[in-house]
Coordinates of C-alpha atoms in Angstrom, one line a residue:
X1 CA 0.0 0.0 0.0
X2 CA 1.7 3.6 -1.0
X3 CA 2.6 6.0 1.6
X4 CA 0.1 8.9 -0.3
X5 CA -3.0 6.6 -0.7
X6 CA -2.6 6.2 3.6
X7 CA -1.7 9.7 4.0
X8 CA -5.6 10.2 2.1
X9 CA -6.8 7.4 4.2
X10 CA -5.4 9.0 7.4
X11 CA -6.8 12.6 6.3
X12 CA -10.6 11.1 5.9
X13 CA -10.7 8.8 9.2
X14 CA -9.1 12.3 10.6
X15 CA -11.8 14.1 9.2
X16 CA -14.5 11.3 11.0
X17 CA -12.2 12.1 14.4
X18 CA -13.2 15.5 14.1
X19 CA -16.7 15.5 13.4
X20 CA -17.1 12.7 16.5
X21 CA -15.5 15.2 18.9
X22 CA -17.9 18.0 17.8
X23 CA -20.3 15.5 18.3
X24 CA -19.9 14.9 22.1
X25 CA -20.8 18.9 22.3
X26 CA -24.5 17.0 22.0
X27 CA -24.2 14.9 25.0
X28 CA -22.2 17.8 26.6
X29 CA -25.5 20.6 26.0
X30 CA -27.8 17.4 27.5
X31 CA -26.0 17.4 30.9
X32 CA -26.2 21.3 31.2
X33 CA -30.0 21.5 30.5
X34 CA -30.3 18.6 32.7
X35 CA -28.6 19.9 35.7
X36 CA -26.1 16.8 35.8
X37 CA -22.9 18.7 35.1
X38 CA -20.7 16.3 37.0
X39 CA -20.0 14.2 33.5
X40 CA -18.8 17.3 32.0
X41 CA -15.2 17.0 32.5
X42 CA -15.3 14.1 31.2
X43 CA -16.7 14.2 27.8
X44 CA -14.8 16.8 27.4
X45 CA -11.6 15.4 28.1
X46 CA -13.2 12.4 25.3
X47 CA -14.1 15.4 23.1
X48 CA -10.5 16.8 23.6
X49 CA -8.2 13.9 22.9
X50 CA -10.7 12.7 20.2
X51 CA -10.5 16.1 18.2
X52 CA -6.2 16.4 18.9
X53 CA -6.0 12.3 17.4
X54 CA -8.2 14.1 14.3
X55 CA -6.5 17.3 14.1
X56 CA -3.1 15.3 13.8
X57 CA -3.9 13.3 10.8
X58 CA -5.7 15.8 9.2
X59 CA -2.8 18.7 9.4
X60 CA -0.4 17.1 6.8
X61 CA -3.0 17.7 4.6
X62 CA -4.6 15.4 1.4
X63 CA -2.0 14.3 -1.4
X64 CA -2.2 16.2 -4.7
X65 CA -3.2 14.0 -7.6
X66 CA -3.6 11.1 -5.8
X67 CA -7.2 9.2 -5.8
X68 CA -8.5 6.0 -3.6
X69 CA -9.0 2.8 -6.0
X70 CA -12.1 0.9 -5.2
X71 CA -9.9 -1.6 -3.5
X72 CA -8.6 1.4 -1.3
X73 CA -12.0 1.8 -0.5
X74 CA -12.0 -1.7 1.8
X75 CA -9.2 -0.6 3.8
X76 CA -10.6 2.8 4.6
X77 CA -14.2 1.5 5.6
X78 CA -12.7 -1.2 7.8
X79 CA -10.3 1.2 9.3
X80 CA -12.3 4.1 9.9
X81 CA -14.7 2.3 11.5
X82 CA -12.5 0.4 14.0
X83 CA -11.0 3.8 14.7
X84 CA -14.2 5.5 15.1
X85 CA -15.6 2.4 17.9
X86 CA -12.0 2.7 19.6
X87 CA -12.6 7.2 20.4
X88 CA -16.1 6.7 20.5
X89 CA -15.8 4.6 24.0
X90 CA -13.7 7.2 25.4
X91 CA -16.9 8.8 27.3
X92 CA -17.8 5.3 28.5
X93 CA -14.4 4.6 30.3
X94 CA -14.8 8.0 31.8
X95 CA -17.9 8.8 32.7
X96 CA -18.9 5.3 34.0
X97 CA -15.8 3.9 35.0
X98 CA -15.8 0.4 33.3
X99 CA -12.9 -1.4 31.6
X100 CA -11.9 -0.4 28.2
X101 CA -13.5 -3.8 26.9
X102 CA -16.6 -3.0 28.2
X103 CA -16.5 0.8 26.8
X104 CA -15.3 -0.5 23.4
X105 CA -18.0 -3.2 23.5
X106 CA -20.9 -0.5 24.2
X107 CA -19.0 1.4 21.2
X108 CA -18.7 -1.2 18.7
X109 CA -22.5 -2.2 19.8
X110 CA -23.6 1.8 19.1
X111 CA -21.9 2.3 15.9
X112 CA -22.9 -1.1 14.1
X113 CA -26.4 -0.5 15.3
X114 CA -26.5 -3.3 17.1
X115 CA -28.1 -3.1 20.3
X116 CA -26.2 -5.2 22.4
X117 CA -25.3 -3.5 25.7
X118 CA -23.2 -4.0 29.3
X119 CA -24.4 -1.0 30.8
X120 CA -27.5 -1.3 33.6
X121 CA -29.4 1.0 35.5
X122 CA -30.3 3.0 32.3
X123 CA -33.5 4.9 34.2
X124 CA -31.3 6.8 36.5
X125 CA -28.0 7.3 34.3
X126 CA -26.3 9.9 33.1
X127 CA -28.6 11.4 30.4
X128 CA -25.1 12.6 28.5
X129 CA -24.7 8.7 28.2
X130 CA -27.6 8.0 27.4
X131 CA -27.7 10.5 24.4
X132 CA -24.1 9.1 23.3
X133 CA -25.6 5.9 23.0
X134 CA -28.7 6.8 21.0
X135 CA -26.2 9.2 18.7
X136 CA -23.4 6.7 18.2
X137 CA -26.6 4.3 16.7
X138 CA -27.4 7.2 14.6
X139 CA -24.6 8.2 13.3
X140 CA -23.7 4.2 12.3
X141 CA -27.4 4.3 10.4
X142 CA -26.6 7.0 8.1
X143 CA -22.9 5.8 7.7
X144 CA -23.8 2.4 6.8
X145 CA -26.7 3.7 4.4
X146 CA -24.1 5.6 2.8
X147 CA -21.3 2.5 2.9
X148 CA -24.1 0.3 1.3
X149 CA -25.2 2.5 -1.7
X150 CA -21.6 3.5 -2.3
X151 CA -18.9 0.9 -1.8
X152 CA -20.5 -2.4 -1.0
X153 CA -21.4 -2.2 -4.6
X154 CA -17.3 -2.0 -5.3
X155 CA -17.7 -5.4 -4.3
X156 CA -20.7 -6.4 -5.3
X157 CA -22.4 -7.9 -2.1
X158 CA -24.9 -5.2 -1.5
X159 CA -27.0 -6.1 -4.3
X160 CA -27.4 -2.6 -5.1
X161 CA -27.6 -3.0 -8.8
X162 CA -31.0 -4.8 -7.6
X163 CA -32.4 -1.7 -6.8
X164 CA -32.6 0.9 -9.5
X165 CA -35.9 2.2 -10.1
X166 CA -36.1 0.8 -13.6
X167 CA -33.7 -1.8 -15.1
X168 CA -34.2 -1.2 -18.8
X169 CA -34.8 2.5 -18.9
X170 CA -31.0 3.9 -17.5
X171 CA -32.9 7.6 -17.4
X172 CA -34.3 6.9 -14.6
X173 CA -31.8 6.0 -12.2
X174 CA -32.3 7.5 -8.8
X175 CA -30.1 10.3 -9.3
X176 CA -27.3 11.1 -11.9
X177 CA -24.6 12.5 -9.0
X178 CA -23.8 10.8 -5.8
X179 CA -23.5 13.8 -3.9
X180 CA -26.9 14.5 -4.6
X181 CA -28.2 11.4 -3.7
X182 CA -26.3 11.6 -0.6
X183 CA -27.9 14.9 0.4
X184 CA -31.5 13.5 -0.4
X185 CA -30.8 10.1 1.8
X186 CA -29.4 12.4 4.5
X187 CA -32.9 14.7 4.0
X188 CA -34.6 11.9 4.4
X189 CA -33.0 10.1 7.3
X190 CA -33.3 13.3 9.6
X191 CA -36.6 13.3 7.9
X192 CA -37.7 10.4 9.3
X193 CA -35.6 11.0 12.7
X194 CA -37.8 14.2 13.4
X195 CA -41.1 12.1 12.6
X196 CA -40.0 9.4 15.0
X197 CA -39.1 11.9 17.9
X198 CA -42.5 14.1 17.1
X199 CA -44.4 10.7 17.5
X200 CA -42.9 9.0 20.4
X201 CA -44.1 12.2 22.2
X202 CA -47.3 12.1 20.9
X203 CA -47.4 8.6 22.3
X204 CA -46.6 9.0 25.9
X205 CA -43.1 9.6 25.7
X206 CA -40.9 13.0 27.0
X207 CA -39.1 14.6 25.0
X208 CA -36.0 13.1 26.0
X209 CA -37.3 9.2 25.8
X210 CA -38.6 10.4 22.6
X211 CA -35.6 11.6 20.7
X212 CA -33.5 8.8 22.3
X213 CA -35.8 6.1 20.9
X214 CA -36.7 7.7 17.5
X215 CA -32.5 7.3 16.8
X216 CA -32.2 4.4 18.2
X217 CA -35.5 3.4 15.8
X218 CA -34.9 4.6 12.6
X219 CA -31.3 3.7 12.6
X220 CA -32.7 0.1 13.9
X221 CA -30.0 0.1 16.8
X222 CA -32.1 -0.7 20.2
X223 CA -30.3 1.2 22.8
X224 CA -33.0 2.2 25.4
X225 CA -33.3 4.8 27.9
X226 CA -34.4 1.9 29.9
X227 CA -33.4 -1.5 31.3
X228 CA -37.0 -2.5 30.4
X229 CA -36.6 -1.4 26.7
X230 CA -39.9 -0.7 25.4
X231 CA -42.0 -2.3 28.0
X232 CA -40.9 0.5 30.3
X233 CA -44.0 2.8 28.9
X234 CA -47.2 1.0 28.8
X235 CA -48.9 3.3 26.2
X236 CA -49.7 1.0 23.3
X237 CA -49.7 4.1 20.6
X238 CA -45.5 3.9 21.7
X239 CA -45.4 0.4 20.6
X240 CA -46.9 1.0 17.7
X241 CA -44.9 4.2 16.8
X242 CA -41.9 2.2 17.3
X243 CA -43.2 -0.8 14.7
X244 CA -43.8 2.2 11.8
X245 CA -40.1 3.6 12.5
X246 CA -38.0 0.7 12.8
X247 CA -39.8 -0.9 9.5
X248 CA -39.0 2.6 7.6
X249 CA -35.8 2.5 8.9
X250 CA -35.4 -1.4 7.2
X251 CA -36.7 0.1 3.4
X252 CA -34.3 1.0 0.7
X253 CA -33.3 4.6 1.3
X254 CA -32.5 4.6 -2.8
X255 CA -36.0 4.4 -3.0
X256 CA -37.1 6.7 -0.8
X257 CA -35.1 9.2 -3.4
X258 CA -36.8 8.2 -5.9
X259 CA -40.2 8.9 -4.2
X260 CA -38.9 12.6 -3.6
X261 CA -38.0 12.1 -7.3
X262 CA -41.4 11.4 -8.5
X263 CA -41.5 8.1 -8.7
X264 CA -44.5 7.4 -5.9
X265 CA -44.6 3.9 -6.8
X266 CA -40.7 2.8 -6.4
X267 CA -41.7 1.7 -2.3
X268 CA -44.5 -0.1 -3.6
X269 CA -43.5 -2.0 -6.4
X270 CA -40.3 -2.5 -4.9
X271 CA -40.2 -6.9 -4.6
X272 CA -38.1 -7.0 -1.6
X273 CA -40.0 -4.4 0.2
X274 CA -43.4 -6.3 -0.6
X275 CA -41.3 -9.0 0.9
X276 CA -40.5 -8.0 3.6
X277 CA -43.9 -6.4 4.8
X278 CA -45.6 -9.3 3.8
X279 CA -43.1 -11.4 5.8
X280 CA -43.7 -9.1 9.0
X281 CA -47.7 -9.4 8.5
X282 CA -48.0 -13.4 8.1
X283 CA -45.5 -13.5 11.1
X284 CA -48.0 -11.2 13.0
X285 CA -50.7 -12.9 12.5
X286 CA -49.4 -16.6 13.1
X287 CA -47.5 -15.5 16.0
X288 CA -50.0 -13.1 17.5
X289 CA -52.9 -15.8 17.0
X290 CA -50.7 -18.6 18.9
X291 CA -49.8 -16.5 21.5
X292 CA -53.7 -15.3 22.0
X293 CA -54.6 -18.7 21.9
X294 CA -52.0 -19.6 24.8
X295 CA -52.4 -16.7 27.2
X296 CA -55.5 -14.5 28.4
X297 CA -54.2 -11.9 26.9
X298 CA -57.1 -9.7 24.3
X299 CA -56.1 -10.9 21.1
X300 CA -55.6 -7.1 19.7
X301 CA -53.1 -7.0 22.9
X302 CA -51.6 -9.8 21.6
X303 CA -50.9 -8.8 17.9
X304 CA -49.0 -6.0 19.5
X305 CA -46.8 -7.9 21.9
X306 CA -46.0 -10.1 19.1
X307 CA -45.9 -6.9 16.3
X308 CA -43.3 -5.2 18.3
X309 CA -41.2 -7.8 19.1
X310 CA -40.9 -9.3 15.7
X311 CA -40.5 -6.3 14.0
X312 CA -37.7 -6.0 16.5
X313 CA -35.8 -8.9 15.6
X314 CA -36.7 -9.1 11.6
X315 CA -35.5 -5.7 11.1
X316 CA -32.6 -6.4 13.6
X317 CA -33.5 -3.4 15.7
X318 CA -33.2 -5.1 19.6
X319 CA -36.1 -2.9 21.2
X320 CA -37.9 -5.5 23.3
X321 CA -41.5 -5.4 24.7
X322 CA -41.1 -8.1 27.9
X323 CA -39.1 -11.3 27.6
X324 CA -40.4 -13.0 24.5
X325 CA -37.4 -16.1 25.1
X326 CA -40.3 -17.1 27.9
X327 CA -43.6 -17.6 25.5
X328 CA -42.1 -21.4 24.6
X329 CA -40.4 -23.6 22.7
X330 CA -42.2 -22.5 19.6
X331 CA -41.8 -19.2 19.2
X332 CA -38.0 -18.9 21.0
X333 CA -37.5 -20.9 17.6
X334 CA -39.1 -18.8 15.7
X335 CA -37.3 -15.6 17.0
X336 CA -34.1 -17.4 16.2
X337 CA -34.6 -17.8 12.9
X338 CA -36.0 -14.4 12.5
X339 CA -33.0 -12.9 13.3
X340 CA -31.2 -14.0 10.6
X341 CA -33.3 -12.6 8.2
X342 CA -33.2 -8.5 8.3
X343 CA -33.9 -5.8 6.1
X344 CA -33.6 -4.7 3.1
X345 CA -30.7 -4.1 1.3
X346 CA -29.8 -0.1 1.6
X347 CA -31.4 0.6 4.6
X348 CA -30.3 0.8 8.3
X349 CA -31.2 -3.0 8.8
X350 CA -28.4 -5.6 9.2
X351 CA -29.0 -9.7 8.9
X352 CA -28.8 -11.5 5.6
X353 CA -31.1 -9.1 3.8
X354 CA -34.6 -10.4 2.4
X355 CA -33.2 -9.9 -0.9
X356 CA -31.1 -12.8 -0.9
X357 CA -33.9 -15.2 0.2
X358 CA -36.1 -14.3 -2.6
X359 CA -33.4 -14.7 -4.8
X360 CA -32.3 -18.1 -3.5
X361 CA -36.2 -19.0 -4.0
X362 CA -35.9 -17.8 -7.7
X363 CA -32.8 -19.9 -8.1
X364 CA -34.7 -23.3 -5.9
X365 CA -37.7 -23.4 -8.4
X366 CA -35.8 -22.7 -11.6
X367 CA -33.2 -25.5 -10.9
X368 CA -36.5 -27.9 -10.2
X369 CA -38.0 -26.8 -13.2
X370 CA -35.1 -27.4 -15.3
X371 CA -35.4 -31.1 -13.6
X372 CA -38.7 -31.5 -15.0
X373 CA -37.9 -29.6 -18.4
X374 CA -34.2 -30.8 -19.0
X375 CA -34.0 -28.9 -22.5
X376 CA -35.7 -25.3 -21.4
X377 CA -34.3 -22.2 -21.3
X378 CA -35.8 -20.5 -17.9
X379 CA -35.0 -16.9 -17.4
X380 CA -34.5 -15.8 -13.9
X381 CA -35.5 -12.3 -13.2
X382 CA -35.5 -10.2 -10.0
X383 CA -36.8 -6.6 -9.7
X384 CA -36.9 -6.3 -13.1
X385 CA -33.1 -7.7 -13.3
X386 CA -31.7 -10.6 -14.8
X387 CA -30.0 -12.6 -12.0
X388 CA -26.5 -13.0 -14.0
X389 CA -24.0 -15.4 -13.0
X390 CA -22.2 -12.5 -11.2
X391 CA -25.0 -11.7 -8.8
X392 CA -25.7 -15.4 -8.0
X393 CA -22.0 -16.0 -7.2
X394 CA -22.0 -13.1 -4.8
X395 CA -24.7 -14.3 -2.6
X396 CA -23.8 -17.8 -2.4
X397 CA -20.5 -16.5 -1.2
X398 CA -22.1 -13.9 1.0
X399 CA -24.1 -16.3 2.4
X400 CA -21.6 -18.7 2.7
X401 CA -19.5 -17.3 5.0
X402 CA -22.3 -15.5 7.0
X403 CA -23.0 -19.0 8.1
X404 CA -19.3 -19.8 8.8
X405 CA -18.7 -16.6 10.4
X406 CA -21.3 -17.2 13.2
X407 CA -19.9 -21.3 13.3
X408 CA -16.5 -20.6 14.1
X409 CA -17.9 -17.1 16.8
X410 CA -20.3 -20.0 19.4
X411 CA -17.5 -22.3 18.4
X412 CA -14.7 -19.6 20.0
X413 CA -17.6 -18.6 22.7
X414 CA -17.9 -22.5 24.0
X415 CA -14.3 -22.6 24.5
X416 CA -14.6 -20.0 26.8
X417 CA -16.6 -21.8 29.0
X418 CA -20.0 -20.1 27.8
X419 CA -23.3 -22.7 27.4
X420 CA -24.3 -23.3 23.8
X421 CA -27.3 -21.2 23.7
X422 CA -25.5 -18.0 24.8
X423 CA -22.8 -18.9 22.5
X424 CA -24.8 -20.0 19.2
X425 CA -27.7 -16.9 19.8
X426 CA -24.5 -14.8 21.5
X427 CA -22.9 -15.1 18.0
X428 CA -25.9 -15.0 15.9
X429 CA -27.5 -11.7 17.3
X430 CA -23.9 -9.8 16.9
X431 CA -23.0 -10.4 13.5
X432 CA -26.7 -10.1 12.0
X433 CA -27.0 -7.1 14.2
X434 CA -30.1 -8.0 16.1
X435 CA -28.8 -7.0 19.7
X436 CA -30.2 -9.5 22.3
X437 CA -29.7 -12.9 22.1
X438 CA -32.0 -15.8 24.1
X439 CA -31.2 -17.5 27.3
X440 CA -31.3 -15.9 30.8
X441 CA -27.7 -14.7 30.1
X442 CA -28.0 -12.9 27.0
X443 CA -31.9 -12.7 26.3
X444 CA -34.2 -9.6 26.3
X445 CA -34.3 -9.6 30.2
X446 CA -30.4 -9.4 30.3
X447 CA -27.5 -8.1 29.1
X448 CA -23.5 -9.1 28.2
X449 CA -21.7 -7.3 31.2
X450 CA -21.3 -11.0 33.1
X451 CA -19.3 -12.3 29.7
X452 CA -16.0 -12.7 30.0
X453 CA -13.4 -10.1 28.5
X454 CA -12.2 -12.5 25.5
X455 CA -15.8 -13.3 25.0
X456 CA -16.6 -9.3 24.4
X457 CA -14.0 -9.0 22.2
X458 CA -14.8 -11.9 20.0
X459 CA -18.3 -10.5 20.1
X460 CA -17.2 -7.0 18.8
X461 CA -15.7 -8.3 16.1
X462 CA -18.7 -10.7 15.1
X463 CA -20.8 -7.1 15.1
X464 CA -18.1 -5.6 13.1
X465 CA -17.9 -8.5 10.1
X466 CA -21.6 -8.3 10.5
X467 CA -22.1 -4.6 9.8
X468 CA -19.5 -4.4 6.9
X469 CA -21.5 -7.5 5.7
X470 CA -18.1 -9.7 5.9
X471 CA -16.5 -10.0 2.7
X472 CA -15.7 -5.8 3.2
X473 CA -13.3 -7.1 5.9
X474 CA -12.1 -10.6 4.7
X475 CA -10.8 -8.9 1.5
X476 CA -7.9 -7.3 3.6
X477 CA -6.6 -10.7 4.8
X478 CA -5.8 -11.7 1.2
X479 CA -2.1 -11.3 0.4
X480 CA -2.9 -10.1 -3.2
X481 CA -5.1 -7.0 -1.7
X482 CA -1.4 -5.6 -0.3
X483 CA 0.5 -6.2 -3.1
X484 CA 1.0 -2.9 -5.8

C-alpha cells in the first residue's frame, strides 16, 4: 500500500475524528439543561483527545493528484470504523468507569447498530450517556446507508444494482450525482428521525425518551433509555410508533429518493419491500394468533406484543416489549430464525437481507423446473433484473460465510466456557446485528456485562464482520489486496 493513498486514508478517518469530537458537544449541551454537570469533564476530556488524534492526521493535509481505488476503499471502511468504535468509547471509560472492553464493547454495539449492551441502570443514568448511545446508533445508520449505496457495490455484495428504479430505462436511475443522492438520503434520514421523535411524544413519551428512541428506531439500533426497553411505557400508541419507524428504517433509502423524485410507486413495487412487509404481517398474524390462543391476553393485545417484538428482531433493531425467550419452545425458535433474516438491502437493517432469500427462492424453483424440463431455457429475473451469474456467485458467497462466520464465533464462545445457547444466539444476534440474544444470560431480560473479556471482544468483532456484511473485511486478509 503507498505511503500517499494512507496519508488520504489518514486525512478522511481524521476528518471522522473531528466530526465525532464536535459531536460529544451534544451529550455535553444534554448534561447542562439537565442539571447533571458532574460528567462534563469528562466528555470533554473524550471530546479533547478525540479532536487532537483528528487534528493530527488531518494537518499534513490530502495528497495532490492522488485518488483512492475501489480496492482502497475496503481498507478505509474497515479502518475508519474500528477507529471510530476505539474514540467513540472514550466517554464510557470516563464517565462510568468500566474497563476499556466493556466501553469498546458498548462502542462497537452503538456504531454497528446493534443493540447489544453491558451497561444497567439505564432509568437513573447519566442522560449525556444516554444521548451518546442513542447518537453513536445514529450516526452508524446514516454511515452504513451511505457505505451500502456506495462501496459495497465495489464489491458487489450489496445487491445494489437490484435496486434501480427501472432496469431497462437507465434515465431513470435515482439520481445522476452521488452527492446529490447523498444529500437527499441524508434529508430523508433526519426526515424520518424528526417524525420518529415528534411521535414518540405524541405517544406517551418526553421529550428526551422520545428523541433517544426515535434514533435508536430509525437507525434500527435498540439502545433504550431503559433497562426495560420498550415495555418500560405501557402506552400502546409507543409500541406502535416504534413498529412504523423501525420498519422505515429497514426500506431501501435509494427508494425513498426516488419517491422525492417522482416516482411514488418505487416503495410499492419495490419486490423486496413487498417481501419484507408481507413477511412481518404473516409472522403477526401466526405468531400473535398462537400467542392469544395460549395466554388471556385480548387478542388485539396480543398482535402487539407479538408486532413489536418481531418487527424487533426481523429488522434487527433489539427494542424489546417483555421477555419473549419465555412464551415457549415454539416461538423462542421462531425468533431465532427471524434474526437471521433482516432488512432490506440499503437501509439501516443488518442480517442476511430479504433480498437474498427471494433470490435463492428464484434460483430453488428454476433448478427444479429445469429437472422437469431438461431442455428449457428459464429466465431468472429479480426486480426487473436478470440474475447473471455474477450476482448469483455473490450471494452464495455472501451467504456462505455469514454462516461460517457465526460457526467458528459460538465455536470460540464455548471454548470460553459459555453454554451453547449463549454462544450459538451470542454469536448469531452480533453479527446479523439484532442485539439481544436468548437465554437468561444474554436474552431480552439481560444483558452481556457477566461475559468474560475474551468473550466481548470476539463478540465486537462478530458485530463488526456483521455490519461491513463480511466479505468488506475478509478482503484485507488476502495477500494479493497488499501487493501494488
Amino acid at each position: 500500500m503507498a505511503l500517499p493513498t494512507l496519508r488520504i486514508i489518514g486525512f478522511i478517518i481524521g476528518i471522522f475524528l473531528i466530526t465525532l469530537a464536535i459531536a460529544m458537544v451534544v451529550p455535553m449541551a444534554t448534561l447542562v439543561v439537565f442539571e447533571r454537570t458532574g460528567d462534563l469533564p469528562s466528555f470533554l476530556w473524550a471530546s479533547m483527545i478525540t479532536f487532537i488524534a483528528g487534528l493530527a492526521l488531518v494537518i499534513p493535509g490530502r495528497p495532490e493528484h492522488v485518488h483512492l481505488r475501489p480496492r482502497d476503499m475496503y481498507l478505509l471502511t474497515v479502518s475508519s470504523w474500528l477507529v471510530v468504535c476505539i474514540f467513540a468509547a472514550l466517554p464510557f471509560l470516563l464517565t462510568q468507569h468500566i474497563s476499556y472492553t466493556d466501553s469498546f464493547f458498548e462502542s462497537m454495539s452503538g456504531i454497528t447498530a446493534t443493540g447489544a449492551t453491558v451497561l444497567s441502570g439505564l432509568d437513573s443514568m447519566s442522560p449525556g450517556i444516554l444521548i451518546w448511545r442513542s447518537m453513536l446508533h445514529w450516526l452508524g445508520g446514516i454511515g452504513f446507508i451511505g457505505m451500502a449505496v456506495a462501496i459495497l457495490p465495489l464489491l458487489r455484495i450489496g445487491g445494489m444494482r437490484l435496486f434501480q428504479t427501472e432496469s431497462s430505462d437507465r434515465s431513470e436511475k435515482v439520481m445522476p450525482r452521488s452527492h446529490m443522492v447523498a444529500r437527499l438520503i441524508v434529508a430523508t434520514y433526519v426526515g424520518i428521525t424528526i417524525f420518529g421523535s415528534l411521535a414518540f411524544w405524541w405517544a406517551g413519551m418526553n421529550v428526551f425518551d422520545a428523541i433517544n428512541h426515535a434514533m435508536s428506531a430509525i437507525s434500527t439500533g435498540g439502545f433504550s433509555t431503559s433497562d426495560d426497553s420498550l415495555a418500560h411505557w405501557k402506552q400502546p400508541a409507543v409500541h406502535w410508533v416504534a413498529v412504523v419507524v423501525m420498519i422505515l428504517g429497514s426500506l431501501p433509502f435509494t427508494l425513498y429518493v426516488a419517491t422525492l423524485r417522482g416516482n411514488r410507486r418505487a416503495l410499492i413495487k419495490d419486490q423486496q419491500v413487498q417481501g419484507l412487509l408481507g413477511l412481518l404481517l404473516v409472522t403477526w398474524l401466526v405468531l400473535g394468533t398462537w400467542y392469544w390462543w395460549t395466554t388471556n391476553l385480548h387478542w388485539l393485545e396480543a398482535l402487539r406484543h407479538v408486532a413489536l417484538n418481531v418487527t424487533s428482531v426481523v429488522t434487527t433493531t433489539g427494542f424489546a416489549l417483555g421477555d419473549y425467550s419465555l412464551w415457549g419452545n415454539f416461538s423462542l425458535m421462531l425468533f431465532f430464525y427471524l434474526g437471521f433474516v433482516g432488512g432490506c438491502s440499503g437501509s439501516t437493517a443488518g442480517g442476511i437481507k430479504i433480498f437474498r432469500f427471494q433470490v435463492a427462492y428464484i434460483l430453488l424453483k428454476a433448478n427444479l423446473n429445469q429437472l422437469i424440463h431438461p431442455r428449457a431455457v428459464i429466465k431468472q429475473k429479480y426486480n426487473g433484473h436478470r440474475l447473471d451469474e455474477e450476482i448469483v456467485r455473490s450471494i452464495l458467497t455472501f451467504s456462505f460465510f455469514f454462516a461460517i462466520t457465526i460457526c467458528m464465533i459460538a465455536l470460540a464462545l464455548s471454548l470460553l466456557g459459555l453454554d451453547w445457547m449463549t454462544a450459538l444466539t451470542g454469536a448469531a444476534s452480533t453479527v446479523s446485528g439484532v442485539g439481544p440474544g436468548l437465554g437468561e444470560t444474554i436474552g431480552p431480560a439481560g444483558n452481556f456485562s457477566t461475559l468474560p473479556d475474551a468473550a466481548k471482544w470476539i463478540l465486537s468483532l462478530g458485530m463488526l464482520l456483521g455490519r461491513l456484511e463480511i466479505i468488506t473485511v475478509f478482503v484485507l486478509c488476502i495477500p494479493a489486496f497488499w501487493r501494488h
